[in-house]
Tab-separated table of C-alpha atoms in Angstrom:
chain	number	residue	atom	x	y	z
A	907	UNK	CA	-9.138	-10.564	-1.521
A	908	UNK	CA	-10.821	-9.179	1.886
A	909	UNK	CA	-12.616	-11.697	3.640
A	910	UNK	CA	-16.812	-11.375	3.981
A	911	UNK	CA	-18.889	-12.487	6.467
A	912	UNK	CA	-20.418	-15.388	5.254
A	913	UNK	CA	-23.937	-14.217	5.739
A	914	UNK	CA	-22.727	-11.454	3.754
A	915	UNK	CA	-21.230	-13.453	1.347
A	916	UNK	CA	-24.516	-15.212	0.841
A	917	UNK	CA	-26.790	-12.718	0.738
A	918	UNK	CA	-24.257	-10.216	-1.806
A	919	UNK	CA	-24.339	-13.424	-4.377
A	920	UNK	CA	-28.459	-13.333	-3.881
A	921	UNK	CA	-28.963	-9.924	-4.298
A	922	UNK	CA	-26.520	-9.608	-7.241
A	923	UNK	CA	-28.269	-12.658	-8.387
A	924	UNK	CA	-31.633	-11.344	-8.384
A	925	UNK	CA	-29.926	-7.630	-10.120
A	926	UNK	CA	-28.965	-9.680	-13.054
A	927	UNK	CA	-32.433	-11.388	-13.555
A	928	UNK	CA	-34.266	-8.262	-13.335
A	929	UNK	CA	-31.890	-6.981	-16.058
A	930	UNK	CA	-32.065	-9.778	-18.313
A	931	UNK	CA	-36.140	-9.960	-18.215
A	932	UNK	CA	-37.946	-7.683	-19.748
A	933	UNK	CA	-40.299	-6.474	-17.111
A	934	UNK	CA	-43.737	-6.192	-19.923
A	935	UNK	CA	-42.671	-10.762	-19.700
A	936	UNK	CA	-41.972	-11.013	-16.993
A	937	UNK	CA	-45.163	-12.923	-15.870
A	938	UNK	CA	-45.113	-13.827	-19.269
A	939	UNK	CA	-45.144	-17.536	-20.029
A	940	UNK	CA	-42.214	-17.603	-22.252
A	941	UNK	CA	-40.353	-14.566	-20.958
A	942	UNK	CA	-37.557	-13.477	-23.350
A	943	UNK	CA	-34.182	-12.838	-21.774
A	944	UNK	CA	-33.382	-9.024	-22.449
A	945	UNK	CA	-29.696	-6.860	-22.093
A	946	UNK	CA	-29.238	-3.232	-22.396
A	947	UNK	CA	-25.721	-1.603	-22.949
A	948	UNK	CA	-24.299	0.748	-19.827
A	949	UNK	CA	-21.382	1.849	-21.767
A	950	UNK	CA	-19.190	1.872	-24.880
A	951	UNK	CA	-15.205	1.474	-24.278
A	952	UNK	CA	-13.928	2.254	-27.829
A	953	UNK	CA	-15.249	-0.801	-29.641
A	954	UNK	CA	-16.626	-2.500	-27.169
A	955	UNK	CA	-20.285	-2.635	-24.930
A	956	UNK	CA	-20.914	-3.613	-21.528
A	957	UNK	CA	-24.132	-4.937	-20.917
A	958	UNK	CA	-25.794	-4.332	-17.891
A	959	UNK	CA	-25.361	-8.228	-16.830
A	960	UNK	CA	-21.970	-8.025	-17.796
A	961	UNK	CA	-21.662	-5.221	-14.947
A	962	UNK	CA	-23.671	-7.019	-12.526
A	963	UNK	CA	-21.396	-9.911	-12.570
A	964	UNK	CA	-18.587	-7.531	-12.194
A	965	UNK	CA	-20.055	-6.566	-9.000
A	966	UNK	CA	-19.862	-10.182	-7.905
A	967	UNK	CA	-15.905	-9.330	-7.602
A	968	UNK	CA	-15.029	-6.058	-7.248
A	969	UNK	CA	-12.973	-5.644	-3.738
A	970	UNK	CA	-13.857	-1.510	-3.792
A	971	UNK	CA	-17.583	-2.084	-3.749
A	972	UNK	CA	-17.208	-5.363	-1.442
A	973	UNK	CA	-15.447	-3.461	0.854
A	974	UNK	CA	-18.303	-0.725	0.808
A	975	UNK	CA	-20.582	-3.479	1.322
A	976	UNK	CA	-18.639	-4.658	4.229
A	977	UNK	CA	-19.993	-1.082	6.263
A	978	UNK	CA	-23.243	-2.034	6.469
A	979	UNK	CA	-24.701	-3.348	9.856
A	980	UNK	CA	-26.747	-6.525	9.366
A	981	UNK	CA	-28.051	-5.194	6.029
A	982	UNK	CA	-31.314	-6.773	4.801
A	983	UNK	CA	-31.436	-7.143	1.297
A	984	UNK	CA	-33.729	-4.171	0.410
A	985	UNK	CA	-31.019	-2.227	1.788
A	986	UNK	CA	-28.312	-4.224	0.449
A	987	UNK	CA	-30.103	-3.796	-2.882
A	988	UNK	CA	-30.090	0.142	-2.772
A	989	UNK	CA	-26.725	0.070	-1.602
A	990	UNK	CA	-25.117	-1.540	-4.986
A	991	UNK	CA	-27.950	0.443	-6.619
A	992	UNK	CA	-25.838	3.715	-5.358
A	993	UNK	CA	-22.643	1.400	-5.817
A	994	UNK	CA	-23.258	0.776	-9.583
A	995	UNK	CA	-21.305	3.940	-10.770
A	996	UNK	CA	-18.450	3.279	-8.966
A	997	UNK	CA	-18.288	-0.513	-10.183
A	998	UNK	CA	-18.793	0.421	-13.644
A	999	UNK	CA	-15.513	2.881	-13.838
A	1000	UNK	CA	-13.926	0.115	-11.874
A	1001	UNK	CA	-15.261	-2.009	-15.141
A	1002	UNK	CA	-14.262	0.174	-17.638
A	1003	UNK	CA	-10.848	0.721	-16.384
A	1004	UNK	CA	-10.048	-2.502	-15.911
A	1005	UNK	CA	-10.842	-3.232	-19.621
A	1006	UNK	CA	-8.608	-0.421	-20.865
A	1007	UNK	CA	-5.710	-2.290	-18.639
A	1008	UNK	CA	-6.675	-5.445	-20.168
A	1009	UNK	CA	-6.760	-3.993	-23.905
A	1010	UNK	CA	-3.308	-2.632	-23.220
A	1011	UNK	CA	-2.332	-5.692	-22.353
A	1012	UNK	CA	-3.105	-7.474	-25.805
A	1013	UNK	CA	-1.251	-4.179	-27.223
A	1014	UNK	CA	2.123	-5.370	-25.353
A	1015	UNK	CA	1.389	-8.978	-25.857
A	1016	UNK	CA	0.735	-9.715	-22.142
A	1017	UNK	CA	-0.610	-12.657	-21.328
A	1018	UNK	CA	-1.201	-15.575	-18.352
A	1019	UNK	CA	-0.689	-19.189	-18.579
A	1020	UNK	CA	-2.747	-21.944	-17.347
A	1021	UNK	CA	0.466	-23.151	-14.809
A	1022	UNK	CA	0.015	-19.099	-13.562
A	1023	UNK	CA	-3.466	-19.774	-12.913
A	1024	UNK	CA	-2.972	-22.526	-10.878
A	1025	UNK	CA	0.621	-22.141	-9.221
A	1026	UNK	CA	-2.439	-18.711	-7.978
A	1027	UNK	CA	-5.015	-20.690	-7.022
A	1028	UNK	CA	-2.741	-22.537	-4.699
A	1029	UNK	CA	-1.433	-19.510	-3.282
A	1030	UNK	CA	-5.239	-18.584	-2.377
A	1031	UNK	CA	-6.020	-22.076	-0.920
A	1032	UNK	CA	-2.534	-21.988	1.066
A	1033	UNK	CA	-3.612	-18.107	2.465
A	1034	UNK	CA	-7.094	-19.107	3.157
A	1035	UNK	CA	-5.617	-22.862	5.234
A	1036	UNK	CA	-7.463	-24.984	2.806
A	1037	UNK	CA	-5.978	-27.696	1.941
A	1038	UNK	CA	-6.273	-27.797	-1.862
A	1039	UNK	CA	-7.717	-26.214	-4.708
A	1040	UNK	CA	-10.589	-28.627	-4.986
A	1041	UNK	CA	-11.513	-27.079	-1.154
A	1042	UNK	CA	-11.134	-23.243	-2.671
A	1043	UNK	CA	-13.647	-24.303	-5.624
A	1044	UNK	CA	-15.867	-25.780	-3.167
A	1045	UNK	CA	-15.777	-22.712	-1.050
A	1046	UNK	CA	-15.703	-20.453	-4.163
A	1047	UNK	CA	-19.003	-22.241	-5.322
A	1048	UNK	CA	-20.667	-22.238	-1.727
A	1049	UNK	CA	-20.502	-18.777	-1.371
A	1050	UNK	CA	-22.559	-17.245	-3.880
A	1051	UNK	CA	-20.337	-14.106	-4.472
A	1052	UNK	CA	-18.312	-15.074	-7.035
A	1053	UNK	CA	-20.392	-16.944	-9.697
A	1054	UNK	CA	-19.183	-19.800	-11.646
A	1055	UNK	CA	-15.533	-21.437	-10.972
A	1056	UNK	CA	-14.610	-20.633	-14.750
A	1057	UNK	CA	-15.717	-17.327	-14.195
A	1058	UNK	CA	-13.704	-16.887	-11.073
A	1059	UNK	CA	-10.522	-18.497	-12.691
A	1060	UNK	CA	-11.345	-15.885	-15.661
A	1061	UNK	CA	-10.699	-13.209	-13.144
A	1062	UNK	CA	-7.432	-14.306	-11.646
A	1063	UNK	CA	-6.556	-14.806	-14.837
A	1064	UNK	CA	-7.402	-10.877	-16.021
A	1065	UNK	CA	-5.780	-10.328	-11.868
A	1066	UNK	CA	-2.679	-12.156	-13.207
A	1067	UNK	CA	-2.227	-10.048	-16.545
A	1068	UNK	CA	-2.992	-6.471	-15.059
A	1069	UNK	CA	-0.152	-7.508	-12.211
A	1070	UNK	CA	2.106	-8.737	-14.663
A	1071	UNK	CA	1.401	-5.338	-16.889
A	1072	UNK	CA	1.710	-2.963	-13.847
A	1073	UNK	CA	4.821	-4.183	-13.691
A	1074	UNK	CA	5.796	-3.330	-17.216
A	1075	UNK	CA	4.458	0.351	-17.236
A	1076	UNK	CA	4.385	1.553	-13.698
A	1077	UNK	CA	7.758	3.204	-12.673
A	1078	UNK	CA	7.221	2.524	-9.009
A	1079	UNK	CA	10.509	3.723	-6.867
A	1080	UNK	CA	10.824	5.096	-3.274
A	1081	UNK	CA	13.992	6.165	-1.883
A	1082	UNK	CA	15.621	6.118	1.594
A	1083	UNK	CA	14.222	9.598	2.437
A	1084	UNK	CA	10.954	9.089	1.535
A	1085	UNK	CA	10.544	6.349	3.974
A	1086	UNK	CA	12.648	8.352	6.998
A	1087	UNK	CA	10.246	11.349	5.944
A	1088	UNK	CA	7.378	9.163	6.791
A	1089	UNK	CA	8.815	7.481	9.880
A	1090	UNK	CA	9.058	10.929	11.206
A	1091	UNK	CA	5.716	12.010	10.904
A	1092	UNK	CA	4.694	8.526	11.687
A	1093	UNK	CA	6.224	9.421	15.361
A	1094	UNK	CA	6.082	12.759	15.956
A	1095	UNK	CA	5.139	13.105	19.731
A	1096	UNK	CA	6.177	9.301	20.039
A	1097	UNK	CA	9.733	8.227	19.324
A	1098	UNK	CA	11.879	7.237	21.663
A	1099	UNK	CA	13.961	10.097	23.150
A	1100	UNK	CA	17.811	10.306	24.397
A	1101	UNK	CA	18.952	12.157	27.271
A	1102	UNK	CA	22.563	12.987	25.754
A	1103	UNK	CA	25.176	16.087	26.873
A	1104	UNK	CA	26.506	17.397	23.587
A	1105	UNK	CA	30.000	19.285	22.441
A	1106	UNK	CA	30.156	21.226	19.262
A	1107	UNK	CA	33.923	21.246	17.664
A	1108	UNK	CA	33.376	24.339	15.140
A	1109	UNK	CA	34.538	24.218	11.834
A	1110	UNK	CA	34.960	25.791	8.519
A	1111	UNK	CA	35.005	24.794	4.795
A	1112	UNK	CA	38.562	24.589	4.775
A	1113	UNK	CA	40.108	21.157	4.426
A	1114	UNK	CA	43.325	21.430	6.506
A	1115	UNK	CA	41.393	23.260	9.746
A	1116	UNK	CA	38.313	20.615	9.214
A	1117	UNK	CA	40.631	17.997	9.551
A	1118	UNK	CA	42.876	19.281	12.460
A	1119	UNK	CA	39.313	19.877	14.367
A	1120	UNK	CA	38.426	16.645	13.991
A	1121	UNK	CA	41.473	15.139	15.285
A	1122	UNK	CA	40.943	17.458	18.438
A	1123	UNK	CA	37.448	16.373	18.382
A	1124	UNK	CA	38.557	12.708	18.606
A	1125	UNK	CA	41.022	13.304	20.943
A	1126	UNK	CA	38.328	14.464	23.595
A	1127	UNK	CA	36.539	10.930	22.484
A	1128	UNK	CA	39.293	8.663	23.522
A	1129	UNK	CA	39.554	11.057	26.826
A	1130	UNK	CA	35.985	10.587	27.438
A	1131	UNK	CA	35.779	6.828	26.472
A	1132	UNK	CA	39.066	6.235	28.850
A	1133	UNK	CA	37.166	7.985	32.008
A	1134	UNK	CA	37.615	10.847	32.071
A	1135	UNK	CA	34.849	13.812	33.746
A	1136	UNK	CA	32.553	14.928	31.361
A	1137	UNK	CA	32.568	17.827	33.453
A	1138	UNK	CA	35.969	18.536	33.349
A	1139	UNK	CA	36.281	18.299	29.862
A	1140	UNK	CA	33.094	20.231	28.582
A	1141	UNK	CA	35.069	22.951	31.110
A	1142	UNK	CA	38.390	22.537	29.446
A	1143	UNK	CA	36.499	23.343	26.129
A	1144	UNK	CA	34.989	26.291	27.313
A	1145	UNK	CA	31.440	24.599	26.977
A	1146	UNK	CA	28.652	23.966	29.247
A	1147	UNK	CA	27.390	20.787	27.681
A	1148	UNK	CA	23.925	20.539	29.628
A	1149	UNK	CA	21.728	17.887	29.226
A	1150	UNK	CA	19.102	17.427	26.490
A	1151	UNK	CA	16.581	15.289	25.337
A	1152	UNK	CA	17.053	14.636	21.287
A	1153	UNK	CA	14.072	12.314	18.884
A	1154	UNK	CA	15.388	11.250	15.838
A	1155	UNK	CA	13.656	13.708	13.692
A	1156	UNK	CA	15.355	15.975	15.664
A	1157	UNK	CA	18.678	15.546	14.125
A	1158	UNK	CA	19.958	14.517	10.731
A	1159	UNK	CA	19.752	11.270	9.272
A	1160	UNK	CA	23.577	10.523	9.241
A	1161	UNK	CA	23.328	11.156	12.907
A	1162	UNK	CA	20.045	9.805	14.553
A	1163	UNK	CA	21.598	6.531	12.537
A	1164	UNK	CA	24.591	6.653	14.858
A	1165	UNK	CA	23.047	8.345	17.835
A	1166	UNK	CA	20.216	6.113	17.769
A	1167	UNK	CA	22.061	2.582	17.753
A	1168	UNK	CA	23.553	3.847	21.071
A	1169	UNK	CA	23.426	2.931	24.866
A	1170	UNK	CA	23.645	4.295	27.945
A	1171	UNK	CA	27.477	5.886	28.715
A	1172	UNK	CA	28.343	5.236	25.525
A	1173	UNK	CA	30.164	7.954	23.407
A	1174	UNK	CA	28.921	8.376	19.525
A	1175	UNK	CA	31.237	10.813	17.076
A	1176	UNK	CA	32.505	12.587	16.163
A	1177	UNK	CA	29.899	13.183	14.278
A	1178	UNK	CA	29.813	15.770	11.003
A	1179	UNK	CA	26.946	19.060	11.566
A	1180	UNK	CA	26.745	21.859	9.409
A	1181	UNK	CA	28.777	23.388	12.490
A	1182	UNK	CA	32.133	21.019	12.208
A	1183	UNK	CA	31.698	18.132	14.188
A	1184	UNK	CA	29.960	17.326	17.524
A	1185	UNK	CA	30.541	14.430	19.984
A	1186	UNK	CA	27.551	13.054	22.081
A	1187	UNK	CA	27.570	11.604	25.406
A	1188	UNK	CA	24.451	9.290	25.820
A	1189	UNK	CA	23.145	9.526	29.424
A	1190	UNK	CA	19.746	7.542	29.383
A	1191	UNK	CA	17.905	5.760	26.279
A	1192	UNK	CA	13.935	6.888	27.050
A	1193	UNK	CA	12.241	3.674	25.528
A	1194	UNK	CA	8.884	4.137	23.527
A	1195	UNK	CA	6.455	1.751	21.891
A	1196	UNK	CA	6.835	3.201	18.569
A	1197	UNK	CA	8.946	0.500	16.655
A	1198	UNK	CA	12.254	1.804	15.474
A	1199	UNK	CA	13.473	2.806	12.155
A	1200	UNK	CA	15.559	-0.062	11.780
A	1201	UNK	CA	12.465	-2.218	12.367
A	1202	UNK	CA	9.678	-0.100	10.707
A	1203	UNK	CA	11.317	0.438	7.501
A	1204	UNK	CA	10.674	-2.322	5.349
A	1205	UNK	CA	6.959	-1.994	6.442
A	1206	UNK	CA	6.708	1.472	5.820
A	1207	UNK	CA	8.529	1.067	2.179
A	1208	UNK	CA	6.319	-0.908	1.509
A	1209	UNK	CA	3.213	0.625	2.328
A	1210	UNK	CA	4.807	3.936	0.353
A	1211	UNK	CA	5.377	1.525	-2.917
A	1212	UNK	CA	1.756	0.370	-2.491
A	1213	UNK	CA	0.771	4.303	-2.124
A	1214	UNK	CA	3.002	5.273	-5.125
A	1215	UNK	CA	1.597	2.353	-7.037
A	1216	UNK	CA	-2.003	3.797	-6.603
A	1217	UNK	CA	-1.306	6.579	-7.597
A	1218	UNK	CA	0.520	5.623	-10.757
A	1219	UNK	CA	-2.370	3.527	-11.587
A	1220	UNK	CA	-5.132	5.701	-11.408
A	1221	UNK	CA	-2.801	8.423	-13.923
A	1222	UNK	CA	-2.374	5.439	-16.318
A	1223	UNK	CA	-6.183	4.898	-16.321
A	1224	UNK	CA	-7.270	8.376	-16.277
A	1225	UNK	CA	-4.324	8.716	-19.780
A	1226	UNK	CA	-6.085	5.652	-20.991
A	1227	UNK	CA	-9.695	7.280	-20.450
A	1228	UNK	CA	-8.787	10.494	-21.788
A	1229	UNK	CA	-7.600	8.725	-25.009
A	1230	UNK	CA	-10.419	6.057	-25.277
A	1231	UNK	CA	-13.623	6.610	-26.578
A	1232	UNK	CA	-15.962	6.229	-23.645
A	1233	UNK	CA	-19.671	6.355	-23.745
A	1234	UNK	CA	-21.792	5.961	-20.562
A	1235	UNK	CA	-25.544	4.757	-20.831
A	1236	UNK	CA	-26.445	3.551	-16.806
């Protein structure tokens, strides 16, 4: 969950608060000494109505329209009130999807149990350094967002079921290129650079002279990691070998993953190329902030997973919407 401010916090649970009354009393009673507590029906999901207090409690947890909320500068609540006013579509196809999820999940006989709830609720306490789950239901009650503690376990419940669903019919998978791909245009003007001098051993699709090219080509790499002039040898070969400044995305993957692990005077290869074979001599490693592959890519998998995962989820609501009967009355 993303954290309020606790003013915030406070004054969301009042002005939710005060949204429900105003939809439960009818407003001809309401100055009425016995008023009579009224509902009116926002929408139809197949078979079953949400009431317009049933969507104002919903508001009381949605992250989306909490994290709208969380924009507003020092909001009074008039303005906090004409916020979830303009809010109030948005929560209710939050609402309505979230109930097509959860009928699916009676469909495939997914459920939580009361140990899930709990091993969950001390998994909040223990991410929020309280030090049980008595403290989260204290703090849970004090803050006047998220209404009763049943109804908040309720929710991690649903939370618990639509996970444990996801996981059933989302086919979430990204490969190795996917998260290079992104790497590279994560640091595109900031990866570290080498200053390398580079000879190209040509080859062609035949076995026999690919493999007696790269025996020359390794050759020249014992010659070169024994000592001998660069120089001398790039002039043997009939190359001039200058020096160059290579990124990663600036060479293939099978490369940059050698190239890249490299250090100063060391020689990497030799290396395949869609030429034959080339052998690098690394003459300075130009250091960058950027984080390298090596230590970027389990974050950036799994930001990509969470992208792929939203994007999954909103086709499987917008197949369950297309199939449901839906009926919208706000």
């Amino acid at each position: 969950m993303r954290a309020l401010a606790p003013s915030l916090l406070i004054t969301l649970g009042l002005a939710v608060g005060a949204s429900m009354s105003s939809a439960l009393v009818a407003p001809e009673l309401a100055h009425a000494a016995d008023p009579q507590v009224l509902d009116r029906i926002v929408a139809v999901v197949d078979d079953e109505i949400i009431l317009e207090s049933d969507l104002a409690r919903w508001l009381m947890f949605d992250e989306e329209i909490a994290f709208e909320l969380q924009k507003l500068q020092n909001p009074t609540e008039d303005q906090l009130m004409r916020r979830l006013a303009e809010l109030e579509p948005l929560a209710l196809d939050n609402l309505i999807g979230r109930k097509l999820m959860l009928s699916q999940a009676q469909t495939f006989q997914v459920g939580a149990t009361e140990q899930e709830v709990e091993v969950y609720l001390q998994q909040l306490a223990r991410s929020a350094q309280l030090s049980s789950v008595a403290e989260l239901r204290t703090a849970v009650e004090q803050s006047g967002r998220y209404g009763t503690w049943p109804e908040y376990r309720n929710k991690l419940r649903e939370d618990i079921i639509l996970y444990k669903l996801q996981g059933q019919l989302l086919n979430i998978a990204v490969s190795d290129a996917q998260v290079l791909e992104r790497y590279r245009e994560l640091s595109k003007g900031e990866e570290s650079r080498l200053a390398v001098r580079r000879l190209v051993f040509r080859a062609g699709e035949d076995s026999s002279e690919r493999d007696a090219v790269f025996k020359r080509a390794k050759t020249v790499v014992r010659r070169l990691s024994g000592g001998e002039d660069f120089e001398a040898v790039a002039a043997e070969l009939g190359q001039a070998a200058e020096s160059e400044e290579v990124t990663r995305s600036g060479v293939s993957r099978p490369i940059g993953e050698r190239l890249f692990k490299a250090k100063a005077g060391d020689v990497v290869g030799p290396l395949s190329s869609g030429q034959g074979y080339v052998v690098f001599l690394v003459e300075e490693v130009i250091a960058s902030d950027l984080l390298g592959f090596e230590e970027a890519k389990d974050r950036l998998r799994r930001l990509l997973e969470e992208e792929a995962r939203q994007k999954a989820l909103k086709e499987l609501y917008e197949q369950l919407r297309a199939r449901a009967h839906v009926d919208i009355r706000l």
